PDB file of C-alpha atoms in Angstrom:
ATOM      1  CA  GLU A   1      95.247 100.834  94.123  1.00  0.00           C
ATOM      2  CA  HIS A   2      98.791  99.486  93.697  1.00  0.00           C
ATOM      3  CA  ILE A   3     101.235 100.022  96.775  1.00  0.00           C
ATOM      4  CA  GLY A   4      98.082  99.260  99.325  1.00  0.00           C
ATOM      5  CA  GLN A   5      98.856  95.793  96.944  1.00  0.00           C
ATOM      6  CA  LEU A   6     102.418  95.882  97.500  1.00  0.00           C
ATOM      7  CA  VAL A   7     101.301  96.209 101.252  1.00  0.00           C
ATOM      8  CA  LYS A   8      99.164  94.148 101.086  1.00  0.00           C
ATOM      9  CA  LYS A   9     101.668  91.694  99.928  1.00  0.00           C
ATOM     10  CA  TYR A  10     104.630  91.535 101.207  1.00  0.00           C
ATOM     11  CA  ALA A  11     103.458  93.494 105.003  1.00  0.00           C
ATOM     12  CA  PRO A  12     100.215  91.433 105.574  1.00  0.00           C
ATOM     13  CA  GLN A  13      99.919  92.834 109.454  1.00  0.00           C
ATOM     14  CA  ALA A  14     100.586  96.703 108.119  1.00  0.00           C
ATOM     15  CA  THR A  15      98.192  98.800 107.996  1.00  0.00           C
ATOM     16  CA  TYR A  16      98.080 101.396 105.615  1.00  0.00           C
ATOM     17  CA  PHE A  17      96.994 104.857 105.926  1.00  0.00           C
ATOM     18  CA  VAL A  18      95.658 107.298 103.184  1.00  0.00           C
ATOM     19  CA  ASP A  19      96.324 110.867 103.159  1.00  0.00           C
ATOM     20  CA  ALA A  20      93.583 112.037  99.579  1.00  0.00           C
ATOM     21  CA  MET A  21      93.247 115.765 101.598  1.00  0.00           C
ATOM     22  CA  SER A  22      93.586 117.116  98.765  1.00  0.00           C
ATOM     23  CA  SER A  23      93.059 114.237  96.551  1.00  0.00           C
ATOM     24  CA  PHE A  24      89.469 112.619  97.484  1.00  0.00           C
ATOM     25  CA  GLY A  25      86.698 113.898  95.231  1.00  0.00           C
ATOM     26  CA  ALA A  26      88.849 114.850  91.898  1.00  0.00           C
ATOM     27  CA  VAL A  27      91.358 111.677  91.740  1.00  0.00           C
ATOM     28  CA  PRO A  28      89.468 108.161  91.738  1.00  0.00           C
ATOM     29  CA  LEU A  29      90.551 105.147  94.893  1.00  0.00           C
ATOM     30  CA  ASP A  30      88.516 101.882  95.049  1.00  0.00           C
ATOM     31  CA  LEU A  31      89.602 101.684  99.446  1.00  0.00           C
ATOM     32  CA  GLN A  32      88.365  97.313  99.156  1.00  0.00           C
ATOM     33  CA  ALA A  33      90.947  97.358  96.069  1.00  0.00           C
ATOM     34  CA  SER A  34      93.634  99.703  97.873  1.00  0.00           C
ATOM     35  CA  ASN A  35      93.846  98.051 101.223  1.00  0.00           C
ATOM     36  CA  CYS A  36      93.663 101.042 102.855  1.00  0.00           C
ATOM     37  CA  SER A  37      92.822 100.756 106.343  1.00  0.00           C
ATOM     38  CA  PHE A  38      91.761 104.044 107.492  1.00  0.00           C
ATOM     39  CA  MET A  39      91.356 107.351 104.453  1.00  0.00           C
ATOM     40  CA  VAL A  40      91.194 110.657 106.005  1.00  0.00           C
ATOM     41  CA  SER A  41      89.751 113.902 103.591  1.00  0.00           C
ATOM     42  CA  SER A  42      88.649 117.380 104.234  1.00  0.00           C
ATOM     43  CA  VAL A  43      85.785 118.168 103.270  1.00  0.00           C
ATOM     44  CA  ASN A  44      86.679 122.337 101.553  1.00  0.00           C
ATOM     45  CA  LYS A  45      89.149 120.379  99.276  1.00  0.00           C
ATOM     46  CA  CYS A  46      87.798 118.501  96.175  1.00  0.00           C
ATOM     47  CA  LEU A  47      84.614 117.878  97.424  1.00  0.00           C
ATOM     48  CA  GLU A  48      83.616 121.940  97.937  1.00  0.00           C
ATOM     49  CA  GLY A  49      82.625 122.233 100.884  1.00  0.00           C
ATOM     50  CA  VAL A  50      82.842 124.516 103.525  1.00  0.00           C
ATOM     51  CA  PRO A  51      86.177 124.735 106.522  1.00  0.00           C
ATOM     52  CA  GLY A  52      85.201 123.342 109.632  1.00  0.00           C
ATOM     53  CA  PHE A  53      86.163 119.081 109.817  1.00  0.00           C
ATOM     54  CA  SER A  54      88.236 116.439 108.310  1.00  0.00           C
ATOM     55  CA  TYR A  55      86.376 112.858 108.051  1.00  0.00           C
ATOM     56  CA  VAL A  56      88.033 109.959 108.018  1.00  0.00           C
ATOM     57  CA  VAL A  57      86.728 105.356 106.176  1.00  0.00           C
ATOM     58  CA  CYS A  58      88.218 103.797 107.971  1.00  0.00           C
ATOM     59  CA  HIS A  59      87.837  99.475 109.208  1.00  0.00           C
ATOM     60  CA  LYS A  60      86.243  99.587 111.765  1.00  0.00           C
ATOM     61  CA  GLU A  61      88.223  96.905 113.803  1.00  0.00           C
ATOM     62  CA  ALA A  62      91.735  99.036 112.573  1.00  0.00           C
ATOM     63  CA  LEU A  63      89.753 102.236 114.156  1.00  0.00           C
ATOM     64  CA  LEU A  64      89.238 100.182 117.770  1.00  0.00           C
ATOM     65  CA  ALA A  65      92.295  98.474 117.469  1.00  0.00           C
ATOM     66  CA  CYS A  66      93.443 102.904 117.815  1.00  0.00           C
ATOM     67  CA  LYS A  67      91.814 102.845 120.862  1.00  0.00           C
ATOM     68  CA  GLY A  68      93.924 104.479 123.852  1.00  0.00           C
ATOM     69  CA  PHE A  69      96.296 105.556 121.978  1.00  0.00           C
ATOM     70  CA  SER A  70      95.203 108.581 120.601  1.00  0.00           C
ATOM     71  CA  ARG A  71      97.220 112.141 122.359  1.00  0.00           C
ATOM     72  CA  SER A  72      94.300 114.486 121.602  1.00  0.00           C
ATOM     73  CA  LEU A  73      91.219 114.842 123.596  1.00  0.00           C
ATOM     74  CA  THR A  74      89.899 116.448 120.619  1.00  0.00           C
ATOM     75  CA  LEU A  75      90.981 114.657 117.345  1.00  0.00           C
ATOM     76  CA  ASP A  76      90.482 111.031 119.454  1.00  0.00           C
ATOM     77  CA  CYS A  77      87.957 109.455 117.118  1.00  0.00           C
ATOM     78  CA  VAL A  78      87.549 106.358 118.690  1.00  0.00           C
ATOM     79  CA  ALA A  79      85.913 108.459 121.302  1.00  0.00           C
ATOM     80  CA  GLN A  80      84.188 109.846 118.704  1.00  0.00           C
ATOM     81  CA  TYR A  81      82.807 107.053 117.197  1.00  0.00           C
ATOM     82  CA  GLU A  82      82.144 105.212 120.463  1.00  0.00           C
ATOM     83  CA  GLY A  83      80.260 108.368 121.129  1.00  0.00           C
ATOM     84  CA  LEU A  84      78.068 108.574 117.309  1.00  0.00           C
ATOM     85  CA  GLU A  85      77.615 104.790 118.361  1.00  0.00           C
ATOM     86  CA  LYS A  86      76.161 105.019 122.157  1.00  0.00           C
ATOM     87  CA  ASN A  87      73.938 108.100 122.220  1.00  0.00           C
ATOM     88  CA  GLY A  88      74.607 109.238 118.282  1.00  0.00           C
ATOM     89  CA  GLN A  89      75.393 113.281 119.773  1.00  0.00           C
ATOM     90  CA  PHE A  90      78.618 114.765 118.719  1.00  0.00           C
ATOM     91  CA  ARG A  91      81.711 114.679 121.695  1.00  0.00           C
ATOM     92  CA  PHE A  92      82.100 118.743 121.513  1.00  0.00           C
ATOM     93  CA  THR A  93      79.757 121.298 119.875  1.00  0.00           C
ATOM     94  CA  PRO A  94      78.932 119.818 115.676  1.00  0.00           C
ATOM     95  CA  PRO A  95      79.684 122.281 113.225  1.00  0.00           C
ATOM     96  CA  THR A  96      76.927 122.329 111.852  1.00  0.00           C
ATOM     97  CA  HIS A  97      76.732 124.210 108.978  1.00  0.00           C
ATOM     98  CA  ALA A  98      79.648 122.474 108.530  1.00  0.00           C
ATOM     99  CA  ILE A  99      78.096 118.692 108.066  1.00  0.00           C
ATOM    100  CA  LEU A 100      74.839 120.840 105.828  1.00  0.00           C
ATOM    101  CA  ALA A 101      76.922 122.711 103.253  1.00  0.00           C
ATOM    102  CA  PHE A 102      79.741 119.526 102.396  1.00  0.00           C
ATOM    103  CA  ARG A 103      75.734 117.360 103.088  1.00  0.00           C
ATOM    104  CA  ALA A 104      74.901 119.842 100.121  1.00  0.00           C
ATOM    105  CA  ALA A 105      78.304 118.894  98.118  1.00  0.00           C
ATOM    106  CA  LEU A 106      78.372 115.389  98.287  1.00  0.00           C
ATOM    107  CA  ASP A 107      74.677 115.111  96.611  1.00  0.00           C
ATOM    108  CA  GLU A 108      76.264 118.145  94.439  1.00  0.00           C
ATOM    109  CA  PHE A 109      79.134 115.482  93.468  1.00  0.00           C
ATOM    110  CA  ASP A 110      76.458 112.833  93.456  1.00  0.00           C
ATOM    111  CA  ALA A 111      75.104 114.676  90.830  1.00  0.00           C
ATOM    112  CA  GLU A 112      77.917 115.477  88.727  1.00  0.00           C
ATOM    113  CA  GLY A 113      78.195 111.450  88.758  1.00  0.00           C
ATOM    114  CA  GLY A 114      81.185 111.567  91.208  1.00  0.00           C
TER     115      GLY A 114
END
C-alpha cells in the first residue's frame, strides 16, 4: 500500500500495476488504499485452485485505456472484457474445470476468513 501511495503522490497520472501472482490470498492487499490500477494473479497459487488461467482485477477505465495496445491475441484483456460484456461468452474455449475449481477455492478461502 505504501508504494501505491507514493506513486499517487509523486506520479499521479501513472498506472500502478501489482504482480500478485504468488502472493494474492496470502498477503493482505487493499486495492483502494494502494491506488492499484491493475492486479494480476493466478488461481493455482495461494488460493489453491487448479492451474488453468490467470485473472486481472482493475479499474475499468484503466483497462479500456489499453485498447489497441495488446501484442497478443489470446492475452488481449480488453477484447476479452468487451466480449464478455457483449454476449457473456469467453472468446476462446474456457477452462471450465479450472473455473469451477477456482469457485470452490474462493468459497474455501472465504470460509477460512480470507
